[in-house]
Short mmCIF file of N, CA and C in Angstrom, two decimals:
data_model
loop_
_atom_site.label_atom_id
_atom_site.label_comp_id
_atom_site.label_asym_id
_atom_site.label_seq_id
_atom_site.Cartn_x
_atom_site.Cartn_y
_atom_site.Cartn_z
N MET A 1 -28.27 -32.34 -84.51
CA MET A 1 -28.04 -31.01 -84.98
C MET A 1 -28.76 -30.03 -84.08
N ASP A 2 -28.11 -28.89 -83.78
CA ASP A 2 -28.65 -27.87 -82.88
C ASP A 2 -29.43 -26.84 -83.68
N ASN A 3 -30.74 -26.66 -83.35
CA ASN A 3 -31.59 -25.72 -84.09
C ASN A 3 -31.73 -24.38 -83.39
N ARG A 4 -30.98 -24.12 -82.34
CA ARG A 4 -31.11 -22.85 -81.62
C ARG A 4 -30.57 -21.69 -82.45
N ASP A 5 -31.20 -20.51 -82.26
CA ASP A 5 -30.75 -19.29 -82.95
C ASP A 5 -29.54 -18.75 -82.20
N THR A 6 -28.43 -18.68 -82.87
CA THR A 6 -27.20 -18.18 -82.24
C THR A 6 -26.83 -16.81 -82.78
N SER A 7 -27.78 -16.13 -83.46
CA SER A 7 -27.44 -14.84 -84.05
C SER A 7 -27.35 -13.74 -83.00
N ALA A 8 -28.07 -13.88 -81.88
CA ALA A 8 -28.01 -12.85 -80.83
C ALA A 8 -26.75 -13.05 -80.02
N ALA A 9 -26.17 -11.94 -79.62
CA ALA A 9 -24.95 -12.00 -78.81
C ALA A 9 -25.30 -12.51 -77.41
N PRO A 10 -24.41 -13.26 -76.81
CA PRO A 10 -24.70 -13.74 -75.44
C PRO A 10 -24.69 -12.57 -74.46
N ASP A 11 -25.51 -12.71 -73.40
CA ASP A 11 -25.52 -11.66 -72.38
C ASP A 11 -24.31 -11.84 -71.47
N PRO A 12 -24.07 -10.91 -70.56
CA PRO A 12 -22.88 -11.02 -69.70
C PRO A 12 -22.82 -12.31 -68.92
N GLY A 13 -23.98 -12.93 -68.67
CA GLY A 13 -23.98 -14.20 -67.95
C GLY A 13 -23.66 -15.38 -68.84
N GLY A 14 -23.52 -15.16 -70.15
CA GLY A 14 -23.13 -16.21 -71.07
C GLY A 14 -24.29 -16.94 -71.70
N ARG A 15 -25.55 -16.48 -71.47
CA ARG A 15 -26.69 -17.18 -72.07
C ARG A 15 -26.89 -16.68 -73.49
N PRO A 16 -26.90 -17.57 -74.49
CA PRO A 16 -27.11 -17.13 -75.87
C PRO A 16 -28.55 -16.66 -76.07
N GLY A 17 -28.72 -15.70 -76.96
CA GLY A 17 -30.04 -15.22 -77.32
C GLY A 17 -30.59 -14.12 -76.42
N ALA A 18 -29.94 -13.80 -75.34
CA ALA A 18 -30.45 -12.76 -74.43
C ALA A 18 -30.13 -11.38 -75.02
N GLN A 19 -31.04 -10.46 -74.82
CA GLN A 19 -30.86 -9.09 -75.32
C GLN A 19 -30.04 -8.28 -74.33
N PRO A 20 -29.17 -7.40 -74.83
CA PRO A 20 -28.41 -6.55 -73.90
C PRO A 20 -29.36 -5.56 -73.22
N ALA A 21 -29.00 -5.15 -72.04
CA ALA A 21 -29.81 -4.20 -71.28
C ALA A 21 -29.85 -2.86 -72.01
N PRO A 22 -31.02 -2.25 -72.07
CA PRO A 22 -31.08 -0.94 -72.75
C PRO A 22 -30.30 0.10 -71.96
N THR A 23 -29.67 1.01 -72.68
CA THR A 23 -28.88 2.04 -72.01
C THR A 23 -29.63 3.34 -71.87
N ALA A 24 -30.63 3.57 -72.68
CA ALA A 24 -31.39 4.82 -72.61
C ALA A 24 -32.69 4.60 -71.85
N HIS A 25 -33.18 5.65 -71.23
CA HIS A 25 -34.45 5.58 -70.52
C HIS A 25 -35.57 5.56 -71.54
N PRO A 26 -36.68 4.91 -71.20
CA PRO A 26 -37.81 4.97 -72.13
C PRO A 26 -38.32 6.41 -72.21
N PRO A 27 -38.91 6.78 -73.32
CA PRO A 27 -39.37 8.17 -73.46
C PRO A 27 -40.47 8.49 -72.44
N ARG A 28 -40.43 9.73 -71.97
CA ARG A 28 -41.46 10.19 -71.04
C ARG A 28 -42.69 10.58 -71.84
N GLY A 29 -43.79 10.76 -71.17
CA GLY A 29 -45.01 11.19 -71.84
C GLY A 29 -44.89 12.63 -72.30
N ARG A 30 -45.83 13.05 -73.14
CA ARG A 30 -45.80 14.42 -73.67
C ARG A 30 -45.92 15.46 -72.56
N MET A 31 -46.77 15.19 -71.58
CA MET A 31 -46.96 16.14 -70.48
C MET A 31 -45.66 16.29 -69.68
N ALA A 32 -45.00 15.18 -69.40
CA ALA A 32 -43.74 15.24 -68.67
C ALA A 32 -42.68 15.98 -69.46
N GLU A 33 -42.64 15.75 -70.75
CA GLU A 33 -41.65 16.44 -71.58
C GLU A 33 -41.92 17.95 -71.61
N ARG A 34 -43.19 18.33 -71.58
CA ARG A 34 -43.52 19.76 -71.57
C ARG A 34 -43.19 20.40 -70.23
N LEU A 35 -43.48 19.70 -69.14
CA LEU A 35 -43.24 20.27 -67.81
C LEU A 35 -41.77 20.20 -67.40
N LEU A 36 -41.09 19.14 -67.83
CA LEU A 36 -39.69 18.93 -67.42
C LEU A 36 -38.81 18.77 -68.66
N PRO A 37 -38.64 19.84 -69.45
CA PRO A 37 -37.84 19.70 -70.67
C PRO A 37 -36.35 19.65 -70.36
N GLY A 38 -35.63 18.88 -71.15
CA GLY A 38 -34.17 18.86 -71.08
C GLY A 38 -33.63 18.35 -69.76
N GLY A 39 -32.35 18.51 -69.61
CA GLY A 39 -31.68 18.08 -68.38
C GLY A 39 -31.52 16.57 -68.31
N GLU A 40 -31.02 16.14 -67.17
CA GLU A 40 -30.80 14.72 -66.94
C GLU A 40 -31.69 14.25 -65.81
N GLU A 41 -32.02 12.96 -65.83
CA GLU A 41 -32.80 12.39 -64.74
C GLU A 41 -31.98 12.51 -63.45
N PRO A 42 -32.54 13.12 -62.40
CA PRO A 42 -31.81 13.19 -61.14
C PRO A 42 -31.83 11.84 -60.43
N ASP A 43 -31.02 11.72 -59.43
CA ASP A 43 -31.01 10.52 -58.60
C ASP A 43 -32.43 10.31 -58.07
N PRO A 44 -32.99 9.11 -58.19
CA PRO A 44 -34.36 8.88 -57.75
C PRO A 44 -34.60 9.25 -56.28
N ARG A 45 -33.58 9.14 -55.45
CA ARG A 45 -33.75 9.51 -54.04
C ARG A 45 -34.10 10.98 -53.89
N PHE A 46 -33.51 11.83 -54.72
CA PHE A 46 -33.80 13.26 -54.64
C PHE A 46 -35.19 13.57 -55.18
N THR A 47 -35.57 12.89 -56.25
CA THR A 47 -36.92 13.08 -56.79
C THR A 47 -37.96 12.64 -55.77
N LEU A 48 -37.72 11.51 -55.12
CA LEU A 48 -38.67 11.03 -54.11
C LEU A 48 -38.69 11.94 -52.89
N ALA A 49 -37.56 12.50 -52.50
CA ALA A 49 -37.55 13.46 -51.39
C ALA A 49 -38.34 14.71 -51.76
N ASN A 50 -38.21 15.16 -52.99
CA ASN A 50 -38.98 16.30 -53.47
C ASN A 50 -40.48 15.98 -53.41
N GLU A 51 -40.84 14.77 -53.79
CA GLU A 51 -42.24 14.36 -53.74
C GLU A 51 -42.76 14.30 -52.30
N ARG A 52 -41.94 13.79 -51.38
CA ARG A 52 -42.36 13.75 -49.97
C ARG A 52 -42.56 15.15 -49.42
N THR A 53 -41.71 16.09 -49.81
CA THR A 53 -41.88 17.48 -49.39
C THR A 53 -43.18 18.04 -49.94
N PHE A 54 -43.46 17.77 -51.20
CA PHE A 54 -44.72 18.20 -51.81
C PHE A 54 -45.91 17.65 -51.02
N LEU A 55 -45.86 16.38 -50.68
CA LEU A 55 -46.96 15.78 -49.93
C LEU A 55 -47.10 16.38 -48.53
N ALA A 56 -46.00 16.77 -47.92
CA ALA A 56 -46.08 17.44 -46.61
C ALA A 56 -46.76 18.79 -46.74
N TRP A 57 -46.46 19.53 -47.80
CA TRP A 57 -47.13 20.81 -48.04
C TRP A 57 -48.63 20.58 -48.27
N ILE A 58 -48.97 19.52 -49.00
CA ILE A 58 -50.39 19.22 -49.26
C ILE A 58 -51.10 18.86 -47.96
N ARG A 59 -50.46 18.08 -47.09
CA ARG A 59 -51.07 17.77 -45.78
C ARG A 59 -51.33 19.04 -44.99
N THR A 60 -50.38 19.95 -45.03
CA THR A 60 -50.55 21.22 -44.32
C THR A 60 -51.70 22.02 -44.92
N SER A 61 -51.81 22.03 -46.24
CA SER A 61 -52.91 22.78 -46.86
C SER A 61 -54.25 22.16 -46.49
N LEU A 62 -54.32 20.84 -46.41
CA LEU A 62 -55.56 20.20 -45.99
C LEU A 62 -55.91 20.55 -44.54
N ALA A 63 -54.90 20.64 -43.68
CA ALA A 63 -55.14 21.03 -42.29
C ALA A 63 -55.66 22.47 -42.22
N LEU A 64 -55.12 23.34 -43.05
CA LEU A 64 -55.61 24.72 -43.07
C LEU A 64 -57.05 24.79 -43.57
N LEU A 65 -57.37 24.02 -44.58
CA LEU A 65 -58.75 23.97 -45.07
C LEU A 65 -59.69 23.45 -43.98
N ALA A 66 -59.28 22.39 -43.30
CA ALA A 66 -60.10 21.86 -42.20
C ALA A 66 -60.25 22.87 -41.08
N GLY A 67 -59.18 23.61 -40.79
CA GLY A 67 -59.26 24.65 -39.76
C GLY A 67 -60.22 25.75 -40.14
N GLY A 68 -60.22 26.16 -41.39
CA GLY A 68 -61.15 27.18 -41.85
C GLY A 68 -62.59 26.73 -41.74
N ILE A 69 -62.84 25.47 -42.10
CA ILE A 69 -64.19 24.93 -41.99
C ILE A 69 -64.59 24.83 -40.51
N ALA A 70 -63.67 24.39 -39.66
CA ALA A 70 -63.97 24.27 -38.23
C ALA A 70 -64.27 25.62 -37.59
N ILE A 71 -63.50 26.64 -37.94
CA ILE A 71 -63.75 27.99 -37.40
C ILE A 71 -65.16 28.44 -37.78
N GLU A 72 -65.53 28.24 -39.02
CA GLU A 72 -66.86 28.68 -39.47
C GLU A 72 -67.97 27.85 -38.83
N ALA A 73 -67.74 26.56 -38.69
CA ALA A 73 -68.81 25.68 -38.22
C ALA A 73 -68.99 25.65 -36.70
N PHE A 74 -67.89 25.80 -35.95
CA PHE A 74 -67.98 25.51 -34.51
C PHE A 74 -67.69 26.68 -33.58
N THR A 75 -67.48 27.86 -34.09
CA THR A 75 -67.13 28.98 -33.20
C THR A 75 -68.15 30.11 -33.25
N GLU A 76 -69.39 29.75 -33.51
CA GLU A 76 -70.43 30.76 -33.63
C GLU A 76 -70.58 31.58 -32.35
N ASP A 77 -70.46 30.93 -31.20
CA ASP A 77 -70.62 31.64 -29.93
C ASP A 77 -69.34 32.30 -29.44
N LEU A 78 -68.22 32.04 -30.07
CA LEU A 78 -66.94 32.59 -29.63
C LEU A 78 -66.61 33.90 -30.34
N PHE A 79 -66.87 34.00 -31.63
CA PHE A 79 -66.51 35.17 -32.42
C PHE A 79 -67.75 35.85 -32.99
N VAL A 80 -67.65 37.15 -33.17
CA VAL A 80 -68.70 37.84 -33.90
C VAL A 80 -68.60 37.43 -35.36
N VAL A 81 -69.69 37.56 -36.10
CA VAL A 81 -69.77 37.04 -37.46
C VAL A 81 -68.65 37.55 -38.37
N PRO A 82 -68.36 38.86 -38.41
CA PRO A 82 -67.29 39.30 -39.34
C PRO A 82 -65.92 38.70 -39.01
N VAL A 83 -65.62 38.57 -37.71
CA VAL A 83 -64.32 38.01 -37.32
C VAL A 83 -64.28 36.52 -37.65
N ARG A 84 -65.36 35.81 -37.34
CA ARG A 84 -65.41 34.37 -37.63
C ARG A 84 -65.25 34.14 -39.13
N LYS A 85 -65.99 34.87 -39.93
CA LYS A 85 -65.90 34.71 -41.39
C LYS A 85 -64.51 35.11 -41.89
N GLY A 86 -63.95 36.18 -41.32
CA GLY A 86 -62.61 36.61 -41.73
C GLY A 86 -61.55 35.56 -41.43
N LEU A 87 -61.60 34.98 -40.22
CA LEU A 87 -60.64 33.93 -39.86
C LEU A 87 -60.80 32.71 -40.76
N ALA A 88 -62.04 32.32 -40.98
CA ALA A 88 -62.28 31.16 -41.84
C ALA A 88 -61.76 31.43 -43.24
N MET A 89 -62.01 32.62 -43.74
CA MET A 89 -61.53 32.97 -45.10
C MET A 89 -60.01 32.97 -45.17
N ILE A 90 -59.35 33.52 -44.14
CA ILE A 90 -57.88 33.53 -44.13
C ILE A 90 -57.35 32.10 -44.19
N LEU A 91 -57.89 31.22 -43.35
CA LEU A 91 -57.41 29.83 -43.33
C LEU A 91 -57.71 29.12 -44.64
N LEU A 92 -58.90 29.33 -45.18
CA LEU A 92 -59.24 28.69 -46.45
C LEU A 92 -58.36 29.20 -47.59
N LEU A 93 -58.13 30.50 -47.64
CA LEU A 93 -57.27 31.07 -48.68
C LEU A 93 -55.82 30.59 -48.53
N MET A 94 -55.37 30.47 -47.27
CA MET A 94 -54.02 29.94 -47.05
C MET A 94 -53.92 28.50 -47.55
N GLY A 95 -54.95 27.70 -47.31
CA GLY A 95 -54.95 26.31 -47.78
C GLY A 95 -54.92 26.24 -49.30
N ILE A 96 -55.70 27.09 -49.95
CA ILE A 96 -55.71 27.12 -51.41
C ILE A 96 -54.35 27.56 -51.95
N LEU A 97 -53.83 28.63 -51.39
CA LEU A 97 -52.54 29.15 -51.82
C LEU A 97 -51.42 28.13 -51.62
N LEU A 98 -51.43 27.47 -50.48
CA LEU A 98 -50.39 26.49 -50.20
C LEU A 98 -50.50 25.28 -51.12
N SER A 99 -51.70 24.86 -51.41
CA SER A 99 -51.88 23.73 -52.30
C SER A 99 -51.34 24.04 -53.70
N ALA A 100 -51.71 25.20 -54.23
CA ALA A 100 -51.21 25.59 -55.56
C ALA A 100 -49.71 25.86 -55.52
N GLY A 101 -49.26 26.54 -54.47
CA GLY A 101 -47.84 26.86 -54.35
C GLY A 101 -46.96 25.62 -54.22
N SER A 102 -47.48 24.58 -53.58
CA SER A 102 -46.68 23.37 -53.42
C SER A 102 -46.47 22.67 -54.76
N ALA A 103 -47.46 22.72 -55.63
CA ALA A 103 -47.30 22.12 -56.96
C ALA A 103 -46.25 22.89 -57.77
N VAL A 104 -46.33 24.21 -57.71
CA VAL A 104 -45.34 25.04 -58.42
C VAL A 104 -43.95 24.79 -57.85
N ARG A 105 -43.85 24.71 -56.53
CA ARG A 105 -42.55 24.47 -55.88
C ARG A 105 -41.98 23.11 -56.30
N TRP A 106 -42.80 22.07 -56.31
CA TRP A 106 -42.32 20.75 -56.70
C TRP A 106 -41.74 20.80 -58.11
N LEU A 107 -42.47 21.46 -59.03
CA LEU A 107 -42.02 21.54 -60.41
C LEU A 107 -40.72 22.34 -60.54
N ARG A 108 -40.61 23.45 -59.83
CA ARG A 108 -39.39 24.27 -59.90
C ARG A 108 -38.18 23.52 -59.34
N VAL A 109 -38.37 22.80 -58.24
CA VAL A 109 -37.27 22.03 -57.66
C VAL A 109 -36.87 20.90 -58.60
N GLU A 110 -37.85 20.22 -59.17
CA GLU A 110 -37.54 19.12 -60.10
C GLU A 110 -36.76 19.63 -61.30
N ARG A 111 -37.16 20.77 -61.84
CA ARG A 111 -36.42 21.35 -62.98
C ARG A 111 -35.00 21.72 -62.57
N SER A 112 -34.86 22.29 -61.38
CA SER A 112 -33.52 22.67 -60.91
C SER A 112 -32.62 21.45 -60.77
N MET A 113 -33.15 20.38 -60.21
CA MET A 113 -32.35 19.17 -60.05
C MET A 113 -31.95 18.59 -61.40
N ARG A 114 -32.87 18.61 -62.36
CA ARG A 114 -32.58 18.07 -63.70
C ARG A 114 -31.50 18.88 -64.40
N ASN A 115 -31.47 20.17 -64.16
CA ASN A 115 -30.52 21.05 -64.84
C ASN A 115 -29.31 21.39 -63.99
N LYS A 116 -29.19 20.72 -62.83
CA LYS A 116 -28.06 20.94 -61.91
C LYS A 116 -27.90 22.42 -61.58
N ALA A 117 -29.03 23.07 -61.31
CA ALA A 117 -29.07 24.50 -60.97
C ALA A 117 -29.36 24.63 -59.48
N PRO A 118 -29.09 25.80 -58.90
CA PRO A 118 -29.41 26.00 -57.48
C PRO A 118 -30.93 25.86 -57.25
N LEU A 119 -31.28 25.36 -56.09
CA LEU A 119 -32.69 25.20 -55.77
C LEU A 119 -33.35 26.56 -55.57
N PRO A 120 -34.58 26.71 -56.04
CA PRO A 120 -35.28 28.00 -55.90
C PRO A 120 -35.76 28.22 -54.48
N LEU A 121 -35.92 29.48 -54.13
CA LEU A 121 -36.49 29.81 -52.83
C LEU A 121 -37.99 29.54 -52.85
N PRO A 122 -38.54 29.08 -51.73
CA PRO A 122 -39.99 28.85 -51.69
C PRO A 122 -40.74 30.18 -51.55
N LEU A 123 -41.38 30.64 -52.60
CA LEU A 123 -42.04 31.94 -52.62
C LEU A 123 -43.28 31.98 -51.73
N VAL A 124 -43.90 30.85 -51.49
CA VAL A 124 -45.15 30.83 -50.74
C VAL A 124 -44.91 30.95 -49.22
N VAL A 125 -43.70 30.68 -48.77
CA VAL A 125 -43.43 30.67 -47.33
C VAL A 125 -43.67 32.03 -46.67
N PRO A 126 -43.16 33.14 -47.19
CA PRO A 126 -43.45 34.42 -46.51
C PRO A 126 -44.94 34.75 -46.47
N LEU A 127 -45.67 34.45 -47.53
CA LEU A 127 -47.10 34.70 -47.54
C LEU A 127 -47.82 33.83 -46.52
N LEU A 128 -47.44 32.58 -46.47
CA LEU A 128 -48.05 31.65 -45.52
C LEU A 128 -47.74 32.06 -44.09
N ALA A 129 -46.51 32.44 -43.83
CA ALA A 129 -46.13 32.86 -42.48
C ALA A 129 -46.88 34.13 -42.06
N GLY A 130 -47.00 35.08 -42.96
CA GLY A 130 -47.71 36.31 -42.65
C GLY A 130 -49.19 36.07 -42.38
N ALA A 131 -49.82 35.26 -43.22
CA ALA A 131 -51.24 34.98 -43.03
C ALA A 131 -51.47 34.17 -41.75
N GLY A 132 -50.57 33.24 -41.46
CA GLY A 132 -50.68 32.47 -40.22
C GLY A 132 -50.51 33.35 -38.99
N ALA A 133 -49.57 34.27 -39.05
CA ALA A 133 -49.37 35.20 -37.93
C ALA A 133 -50.58 36.10 -37.75
N LEU A 134 -51.17 36.55 -38.85
CA LEU A 134 -52.38 37.38 -38.77
C LEU A 134 -53.54 36.62 -38.13
N ALA A 135 -53.77 35.39 -38.57
CA ALA A 135 -54.84 34.58 -37.99
C ALA A 135 -54.60 34.32 -36.52
N ALA A 136 -53.37 34.01 -36.15
CA ALA A 136 -53.04 33.76 -34.74
C ALA A 136 -53.22 35.02 -33.90
N ALA A 137 -52.86 36.16 -34.45
CA ALA A 137 -53.02 37.42 -33.71
C ALA A 137 -54.49 37.74 -33.47
N VAL A 138 -55.34 37.48 -34.46
CA VAL A 138 -56.78 37.72 -34.29
C VAL A 138 -57.35 36.80 -33.21
N VAL A 139 -56.99 35.53 -33.27
CA VAL A 139 -57.48 34.58 -32.26
C VAL A 139 -56.98 34.99 -30.87
N LEU A 140 -55.71 35.34 -30.76
CA LEU A 140 -55.15 35.78 -29.47
C LEU A 140 -55.87 37.01 -28.95
N ALA A 141 -56.13 37.97 -29.80
CA ALA A 141 -56.82 39.18 -29.37
C ALA A 141 -58.20 38.86 -28.84
N PHE A 142 -58.92 37.97 -29.49
CA PHE A 142 -60.25 37.64 -29.03
C PHE A 142 -60.24 36.77 -27.77
N VAL A 143 -59.26 35.93 -27.62
CA VAL A 143 -59.15 35.14 -26.39
C VAL A 143 -58.86 36.08 -25.21
N LEU A 144 -57.98 37.04 -25.40
CA LEU A 144 -57.66 37.99 -24.33
C LEU A 144 -58.83 38.94 -24.07
N TRP A 145 -59.58 39.27 -25.10
CA TRP A 145 -60.70 40.20 -24.98
C TRP A 145 -61.85 39.57 -24.21
N ARG A 146 -62.07 38.29 -24.36
CA ARG A 146 -63.18 37.61 -23.69
C ARG A 146 -62.84 37.41 -22.30
#
């Protein structure tokens, strides 16, 4: 006599007792539900591309922070104190702004993809470009002046 439980439906491969594959995604955490309400899960490739872009922005912000520290630490004989401090502050503020802006950008893009809406414009880019141009102009002026 066979004592196996045959109450479960066989899976597509014909094995008795196997559970069918779940069709719904497991629930997200409360934080994820608050940050990314509604919509549908986007293709994982797009989510991962969005994450890679976020990480590229973070690498850039770290480079700006390192540049600000380097200007302050190693250019004492090249720039007068107010210019050196000003350049360092510009680079440090750009790094902070870019770091925060990249997180906001990642979230806005993720929401747009989930809701099949147009992608938002990156608001931090004009500010970053202007501050970078200002820092480069100051350095160029002092290189030409010396």
